[in-house]
Tab-separated table of C-alpha atoms in Angstrom:
chain	number	residue	atom	x	y	z
A	56	MET	CA	-0.422	-0.463	-0.401
A	57	ALA	CA	3.388	2.212	-0.136
A	58	ALA	CA	2.022	3.027	-3.720
A	59	LEU	CA	-0.618	4.630	-3.391
A	60	GLY	CA	0.970	6.891	-1.066
A	61	TRP	CA	3.247	8.342	-3.966
A	62	LEU	CA	-0.948	10.132	-5.309
A	63	THR	CA	-1.767	11.310	-2.796
A	64	PRO	CA	2.292	13.593	-2.002
A	65	ARG	CA	1.924	16.245	1.080
A	66	ARG	CA	3.335	19.104	2.949
A	67	ARG	CA	5.901	18.944	5.479
A	68	SER	CA	7.229	21.318	7.582
A	69	ALA	CA	10.829	21.408	9.312
A	70	THR	CA	11.439	18.678	11.671
A	71	ALA	CA	14.922	18.459	13.684
A	72	ARG	CA	15.517	15.621	11.118
A	73	SER	CA	15.020	18.067	8.280
A	74	VAL	CA	17.489	20.196	10.070
A	75	LEU	CA	20.241	17.907	11.007
A	76	ALA	CA	20.203	17.317	7.351
A	77	GLY	CA	20.062	21.324	6.223
A	78	GLU	CA	23.416	21.733	8.331
A	79	ALA	CA	24.674	18.294	7.341
A	80	SER	CA	25.050	19.171	3.838
A	81	ALA	CA	26.085	22.909	4.046
A	82	GLU	CA	29.318	21.652	5.622
A	83	ALA	CA	29.902	18.985	3.407
A	84	ALA	CA	29.418	21.893	0.747
A	85	ARG	CA	31.755	23.750	2.108
A	86	LYS	CA	34.040	21.493	2.951
A	87	THR	CA	33.623	20.383	-0.946
A	88	ALA	CA	34.007	24.285	-2.223
A	89	GLN	CA	36.647	25.025	-0.180
A	90	ALA	CA	38.925	22.371	-1.925
A	91	GLY	CA	38.990	23.648	-5.015
A	92	ALA	CA	38.153	26.577	-7.353
A	93	PRO	CA	35.573	24.902	-9.762
A	94	HIS	CA	36.528	23.742	-12.808
A	95	ALA	CA	35.620	25.667	-15.673
A	96	PRO	CA	32.328	23.323	-17.452
A	97	ASP	CA	32.428	21.039	-20.138
A	98	GLU	CA	31.963	21.894	-23.335
A	99	ALA	CA	29.183	19.374	-23.717
A	100	ALA	CA	27.494	20.756	-20.566
A	101	GLY	CA	24.603	22.407	-22.607
A	102	ALA	CA	25.959	24.902	-23.171
A	103	PRO	CA	23.630	27.258	-25.725
A	104	GLU	CA	24.518	26.536	-29.364
A	105	THR	CA	22.329	29.512	-31.009
A	106	ALA	CA	21.737	32.565	-28.384
A	107	PRO	CA	21.777	33.078	-24.834
A	108	ALA	CA	18.771	32.120	-23.271
A	109	PRO	CA	17.594	35.319	-20.819
A	110	ALA	CA	19.323	36.556	-18.069
A	111	PRO	CA	17.038	35.785	-14.984
A	112	GLY	CA	16.537	40.259	-14.807
A	113	GLU	CA	14.121	39.517	-18.925
A	114	ALA	CA	11.328	37.570	-19.925
A	115	ALA	CA	11.916	34.851	-21.862
A	116	GLY	CA	9.986	30.797	-22.240
A	117	ALA	CA	5.987	30.556	-22.316
A	118	ASP	CA	5.812	33.776	-19.708
A	119	ALA	CA	7.708	36.135	-22.476
A	120	PRO	CA	5.541	39.425	-23.164
A	121	ASP	CA	3.687	39.662	-26.855
A	122	THR	CA	6.666	42.481	-28.434
A	123	ALA	CA	3.653	43.873	-31.100
A	124	ALA	CA	1.084	44.510	-28.703
A	125	ALA	CA	4.249	45.825	-26.169
A	126	ALA	CA	4.570	47.691	-28.960
A	127	GLY	CA	1.400	49.731	-29.642
A	128	ALA	CA	0.963	50.679	-25.449
A	129	ALA	CA	0.256	54.253	-24.829
A	130	GLU	CA	3.393	53.975	-22.357
A	131	PRO	CA	6.510	51.242	-21.916
A	132	GLU	CA	7.166	49.441	-19.194
A	133	PRO	CA	9.520	50.813	-16.847
A	134	ALA	CA	12.484	49.561	-17.065
A	135	GLU	CA	13.904	46.694	-14.132
A	136	PRO	CA	16.783	46.571	-12.667
A	137	GLU	CA	19.683	44.687	-13.083
A	138	PHE	CA	19.715	41.147	-12.407
A	139	PRO	CA	21.534	39.708	-11.534
A	140	VAL	CA	23.923	42.566	-9.616
A	141	HIS	CA	27.294	43.050	-10.103
A	142	GLY	CA	30.484	42.731	-7.983
A	143	ASP	CA	27.176	42.133	-4.301
A	144	ASP	CA	29.332	38.918	-3.096
A	145	LEU	CA	26.013	39.355	-0.301
A	146	ALA	CA	24.377	37.104	-3.079
A	147	ALA	CA	23.828	33.946	-4.877
A	148	ALA	CA	21.967	31.025	-7.150
A	149	PHE	CA	20.730	27.842	-6.132
A	150	PHE	CA	19.307	25.703	-7.971
A	151	ASP	CA	17.748	22.431	-7.815
A	152	LEU	CA	18.744	19.794	-10.428
A	153	ASP	CA	15.941	17.803	-11.037
A	154	ASN	CA	14.414	18.269	-14.104
A	155	THR	CA	15.178	22.631	-12.967
A	156	VAL	CA	18.961	21.485	-14.294
A	157	MET	CA	18.591	18.360	-15.252
A	158	GLN	CA	16.265	16.551	-16.724
A	159	GLY	CA	14.790	12.872	-15.465
A	160	ALA	CA	16.059	12.483	-11.918
A	161	ALA	CA	20.247	11.948	-11.434
A	162	ILE	CA	19.813	8.833	-8.794
A	163	PHE	CA	17.575	7.239	-11.072
A	164	HIS	CA	20.556	7.543	-14.211
A	165	PHE	CA	23.405	7.323	-11.969
A	166	GLY	CA	21.106	4.110	-10.807
A	167	ARG	CA	21.557	3.139	-14.169
A	168	GLY	CA	25.437	3.187	-14.899
A	169	LEU	CA	25.236	1.019	-11.567
A	170	TYR	CA	23.572	-1.753	-13.222
A	171	LYS	CA	26.088	-0.956	-16.476
A	172	ARG	CA	28.234	-1.521	-13.550
A	173	GLU	CA	26.876	-4.867	-12.513
A	174	PHE	CA	26.100	-3.351	-8.827
A	175	PHE	CA	22.277	-5.111	-8.550
A	176	ARG	CA	20.296	-7.146	-10.382
A	177	ARG	CA	17.418	-6.580	-13.377
A	178	ARG	CA	14.501	-6.393	-10.291
A	179	GLU	CA	16.243	-3.980	-9.565
A	180	LEU	CA	16.535	-1.619	-11.989
A	181	ALA	CA	12.631	-2.591	-12.851
A	182	ARG	CA	11.965	-0.276	-10.133
A	183	PHE	CA	14.499	2.509	-10.157
A	184	ALA	CA	12.961	2.486	-14.005
A	185	TRP	CA	9.048	2.732	-13.033
A	186	GLN	CA	10.516	5.509	-10.234
A	187	GLN	CA	11.682	7.503	-13.100
A	188	ALA	CA	8.041	6.859	-14.665
A	189	TRP	CA	6.111	7.541	-11.954
A	190	PHE	CA	9.074	11.156	-11.584
A	191	ARG	CA	8.149	12.361	-15.304
A	192	LEU	CA	4.445	11.703	-15.640
A	193	ALA	CA	3.104	12.925	-12.067
A	194	GLY	CA	5.952	15.702	-12.556
A	195	VAL	CA	5.710	16.085	-8.476
A	196	GLU	CA	8.664	14.409	-5.582
A	197	ASP	CA	6.481	12.901	-3.754
A	198	PRO	CA	8.886	12.198	-0.136
A	199	GLU	CA	7.562	8.874	-0.009
A	200	HIS	CA	9.086	8.575	-2.840
A	201	MET	CA	12.174	10.483	-2.995
A	202	GLN	CA	12.375	7.916	0.818
A	203	ASP	CA	12.216	4.241	-1.050
A	204	ALA	CA	13.961	6.003	-4.332
A	205	ARG	CA	16.692	7.175	-1.397
A	206	ASP	CA	16.935	3.898	0.034
A	207	SER	CA	17.080	1.991	-3.410
A	208	ALA	CA	20.295	3.266	-3.464
A	209	LEU	CA	21.426	3.326	0.587
A	210	SER	CA	21.356	-0.374	0.145
A	211	ILE	CA	23.561	-0.964	-2.361
A	212	VAL	CA	26.056	1.521	-2.095
A	213	LYS	CA	25.913	0.058	0.910
A	214	GLY	CA	30.078	-1.212	2.411
A	215	HIS	CA	31.446	0.359	-1.156
A	216	LYS	CA	34.325	3.118	-0.381
A	217	VAL	CA	33.362	6.531	-1.572
A	218	SER	CA	36.700	7.748	-3.601
A	219	GLU	CA	34.934	4.182	-5.621
A	220	LEU	CA	31.374	5.481	-5.467
A	221	MET	CA	33.473	8.920	-6.202
A	222	ALA	CA	35.565	7.474	-9.498
A	223	ILE	CA	32.301	5.667	-11.111
A	224	GLY	CA	29.619	9.076	-10.473
A	225	GLU	CA	32.357	10.736	-13.047
A	226	GLU	CA	31.773	8.041	-16.148
A	227	ILE	CA	27.562	8.487	-15.227
A	228	TYR	CA	27.626	11.931	-15.462
A	229	ASP	CA	29.392	11.522	-19.568
A	230	GLU	CA	27.514	9.006	-19.951
A	231	TYR	CA	23.972	9.582	-18.793
A	232	MET	CA	24.105	12.708	-17.118
A	233	ALA	CA	26.308	15.497	-18.980
A	234	GLU	CA	23.179	15.771	-22.859
A	235	ARG	CA	20.674	15.901	-20.239
A	236	ILE	CA	21.368	19.562	-18.708
A	237	TRP	CA	19.065	22.233	-20.356
A	238	PRO	CA	20.462	24.745	-22.024
A	239	GLY	CA	18.758	27.807	-20.727
A	240	THR	CA	18.938	27.157	-17.165
A	241	ARG	CA	22.803	26.901	-17.603
A	242	ALA	CA	22.375	30.188	-19.425
A	243	LEU	CA	21.101	31.394	-15.751
A	244	ALA	CA	23.720	29.995	-14.296
A	245	GLN	CA	26.484	31.029	-16.088
A	246	ALA	CA	24.621	34.927	-16.008
A	247	HIS	CA	25.422	34.105	-11.545
A	248	LEU	CA	28.244	33.662	-12.107
A	249	ASP	CA	29.116	36.502	-15.127
A	250	ALA	CA	28.517	38.820	-12.648
A	251	GLY	CA	30.505	38.162	-9.571
A	252	GLN	CA	28.156	35.534	-7.202
A	253	LYS	CA	28.161	32.431	-6.042
A	254	VAL	CA	25.661	28.859	-8.029
A	255	TRP	CA	24.487	26.268	-5.379
A	256	LEU	CA	23.156	23.166	-6.338
A	257	VAL	CA	20.242	22.291	-4.275
A	258	THR	CA	19.112	18.013	-4.640
A	259	ALA	CA	18.133	14.973	-3.005
A	260	ALA	CA	20.223	13.703	-5.228
A	261	PRO	CA	23.747	12.666	-3.083
A	262	VAL	CA	26.146	15.177	-2.074
A	263	GLU	CA	28.930	13.078	-4.019
A	264	THR	CA	27.164	12.835	-7.048
A	265	ALA	CA	25.161	16.925	-7.160
A	266	THR	CA	29.201	18.505	-6.466
A	267	ILE	CA	30.751	16.458	-9.195
A	268	ILE	CA	27.508	17.830	-11.691
A	269	ALA	CA	28.054	20.974	-10.133
A	270	ARG	CA	32.330	21.359	-10.215
A	271	ARG	CA	31.387	19.294	-13.946
A	272	LEU	CA	28.905	22.596	-15.123
A	273	GLY	CA	31.457	25.093	-13.614
A	274	LEU	CA	29.579	26.014	-10.651
A	275	THR	CA	30.413	27.055	-6.957
A	276	GLY	CA	29.269	23.637	-5.529
A	277	ALA	CA	26.822	21.337	-4.256
A	278	LEU	CA	24.108	20.676	-1.503
A	279	GLY	CA	22.910	17.031	-0.911
A	280	THR	CA	22.058	14.162	0.711
A	281	VAL	CA	24.752	13.448	2.637
A	282	ALA	CA	25.062	9.627	3.398
A	283	GLU	CA	26.880	8.277	6.839
A	284	SER	CA	30.419	7.167	5.675
A	285	VAL	CA	33.611	5.326	8.373
A	286	ASP	CA	36.763	5.544	8.067
A	287	GLY	CA	35.477	6.163	4.036
A	288	VAL	CA	32.914	3.440	3.195
A	289	TYR	CA	28.711	3.271	3.133
A	290	THR	CA	27.173	2.578	6.477
A	291	GLY	CA	23.095	2.661	4.328
A	292	ARG	CA	22.288	5.566	7.006
A	293	LEU	CA	21.536	9.762	6.400
A	294	VAL	CA	23.381	11.973	8.266
A	295	GLY	CA	19.271	13.766	9.252
A	296	GLU	CA	16.858	12.462	6.104
A	297	PRO	CA	17.481	13.093	2.226
A	298	LEU	CA	17.241	16.469	0.950
A	299	HIS	CA	14.031	17.679	0.142
A	300	GLY	CA	11.353	19.810	0.399
A	301	PRO	CA	11.702	21.570	4.252
A	302	ALA	CA	16.011	20.271	4.553
A	303	LYS	CA	16.558	22.067	1.225
A	304	ALA	CA	15.146	25.080	2.778
A	305	GLU	CA	17.401	24.524	6.431
A	306	ALA	CA	20.526	23.697	3.636
A	307	VAL	CA	20.232	27.642	1.991
A	308	ARG	CA	19.554	28.516	5.678
A	309	ALA	CA	22.346	27.355	6.942
A	310	LEU	CA	24.815	28.227	3.666
A	311	ALA	CA	23.711	31.400	3.864
A	312	ALA	CA	24.389	32.584	7.408
A	313	ALA	CA	28.440	30.269	7.230
A	314	GLU	CA	27.813	32.383	3.803
A	315	ASP	CA	27.241	35.498	5.038
A	316	LEU	CA	25.628	36.016	2.168
A	317	ASP	CA	21.959	38.523	2.069
A	318	LEU	CA	18.898	35.947	1.251
A	319	GLU	CA	16.746	38.188	0.612
A	320	ARG	CA	18.910	39.520	-2.424
A	321	CYS	CA	19.971	36.112	-3.668
A	322	ALA	CA	17.552	33.737	-6.156
A	323	ALA	CA	16.582	30.271	-6.132
A	324	TYR	CA	15.263	28.243	-8.931
A	325	SER	CA	13.128	25.035	-9.510
A	326	ASP	CA	9.982	22.883	-11.485
A	327	SER	CA	8.267	21.606	-7.963
A	328	HIS	CA	6.266	22.828	-5.651
A	329	ASN	CA	7.749	21.116	-3.125
A	330	ASP	CA	10.329	23.602	-2.878
A	331	ILE	CA	8.320	26.173	-2.680
A	332	PRO	CA	9.856	26.639	1.295
A	333	MET	CA	12.898	26.875	-0.727
A	334	LEU	CA	11.449	29.593	-2.903
A	335	SER	CA	10.191	31.562	-0.144
A	336	LEU	CA	13.451	32.371	1.925
A	337	VAL	CA	14.919	34.368	-0.846
A	338	GLY	CA	14.069	37.963	-2.499
A	339	HIS	CA	14.597	36.465	-6.728
A	340	PRO	CA	12.495	33.307	-6.822
A	341	TYR	CA	11.714	32.181	-10.343
A	342	ALA	CA	10.378	28.565	-11.048
A	343	ILE	CA	11.187	26.768	-13.692
A	344	ASN	CA	9.974	24.075	-16.807
A	345	PRO	CA	7.571	24.649	-13.324
A	346	ASP	CA	4.658	22.113	-12.063
A	347	THR	CA	1.243	22.540	-12.113
A	348	LYS	CA	1.263	23.765	-8.435
A	349	LEU	CA	4.569	25.983	-8.547
A	350	ARG	CA	2.680	27.302	-11.632
A	351	LYS	CA	-0.753	28.829	-9.689
A	352	HIS	CA	1.641	29.380	-6.717
A	353	ALA	CA	4.157	31.270	-8.529
A	354	ARG	CA	2.274	33.565	-10.871
A	355	ALA	CA	0.227	34.264	-6.623
A	356	ASN	CA	2.581	35.184	-6.018
A	357	ASP	CA	4.186	37.652	-8.453
A	358	TRP	CA	7.622	35.019	-9.260
A	359	ARG	CA	8.803	34.715	-12.084
A	360	LEU	CA	8.944	31.344	-15.156
A	361	ARG	CA	10.679	30.008	-17.187
A	362	ASP	CA	9.737	26.771	-19.021
A	363	TYR	CA	12.379	25.334	-21.486
A	364	ARG	CA	10.487	21.883	-22.336
A	365	THR	CA	8.945	21.011	-26.131
A	366	GLY	CA	5.674	20.774	-26.650
A	367	ARG	CA	2.981	23.484	-25.416
A	368	LYS	CA	0.771	20.330	-23.995
A	369	ALA	CA	3.888	19.521	-21.915
A	370	VAL	CA	4.021	22.417	-20.202
A	371	LYS	CA	0.922	22.344	-19.759
A	372	VAL	CA	0.513	19.696	-17.859
A	373	GLY	CA	4.155	19.449	-16.378
A	374	VAL	CA	5.782	16.437	-17.498
A	375	PRO	CA	7.752	16.579	-20.846
A	376	ALA	CA	6.762	14.970	-24.066
A	377	ALA	CA	6.255	12.023	-24.095
A	378	ALA	CA	8.591	10.894	-25.929
A	379	GLY	CA	11.490	10.939	-23.362
A	380	VAL	CA	9.173	8.552	-21.265
A	381	GLY	CA	8.754	5.712	-24.304
A	382	ALA	CA	12.185	6.203	-24.358
A	383	LEU	CA	13.144	5.186	-21.483
A	384	ALA	CA	11.130	2.548	-21.382
A	385	GLY	CA	12.629	1.075	-24.326
A	386	GLY	CA	15.888	1.169	-23.093
A	387	ALA	CA	14.747	0.019	-18.948
A	388	ALA	CA	13.748	-2.871	-20.826
A	389	ALA	CA	16.700	-3.041	-23.473
A	390	ALA	CA	18.914	-3.359	-20.707
A	391	VAL	CA	16.962	-6.356	-19.597
A	392	ALA	CA	17.236	-7.354	-22.301
A	393	LEU	CA	20.546	-7.656	-22.459
A	394	HIS	CA	20.873	-9.279	-19.409
A	395	ARG	CA	18.679	-11.700	-19.828
A	396	ARG	CA	20.761	-12.484	-23.174
A	397	ARG	CA	24.542	-12.838	-20.910
A	398	LYS	CA	23.012	-15.123	-18.556
């Protein structure tokens, strides 16, 4: 019956475990960022091939103004102030990962890579495939669903070295993630970097995976779910809980305090209504490829929206184009068939 809980997403408030998760994530993110300056972004990391996406302070996508109508207006709209503000070192940007920066869920792509390396069997692959299909079709991130995915991943990595998973994560990024970066969102992140601001990923994905993605994109660092390790080996337990919903807000709050940031001058970007707590913390919240609930909330609160998905039907229902789901199902089936032939 647990699966039925996925159909009824619930809002949660911060708990002691979510605060612990947020603080642990902020500490891990700062240590990783201080270990070395961010690398230059990969050439295939989603940089626009043609004209760059509009800067955060400009209109874009489904919310772009009608040029003809604007031309016929009696009085021109007042120019918006520059954003992001160049040289404002009290500001930073926080980007959700799944379906905001990257198409699909990072944990699923990581799972595909581990299956390829025979970390688990086809039964677990089918489970990952179902979880990803639900994520794409429903356009929501139910806490029970995300917890189930995290439990599956933890059981798989238990007993493995952190260094081993980091090395594999680099390979998996090249295999499954590099071509799934949204160019539009990547350009928004670059606008903040060009303004001299730090840019952080904030995700429920493992902090090691998130850190790899952030580094490959040339970002400052990443806030992610912290898995416990002893002497460099995963124990199969988390520090606190998955960095999801209120825990993300706690992580951003903790990092902002440590970095002496003014949250009112910061920006946050996400596709999910589960991230409303994080988006509400900052002075510049953005809904990117929003699900239905976030789109409604964003419009009600005059938040800016960006939608980089193709197909108006996909935009309206809050899911990527159906072809993507078909490709996912076909890929999972092909992997299972290949596994059977090897037996």
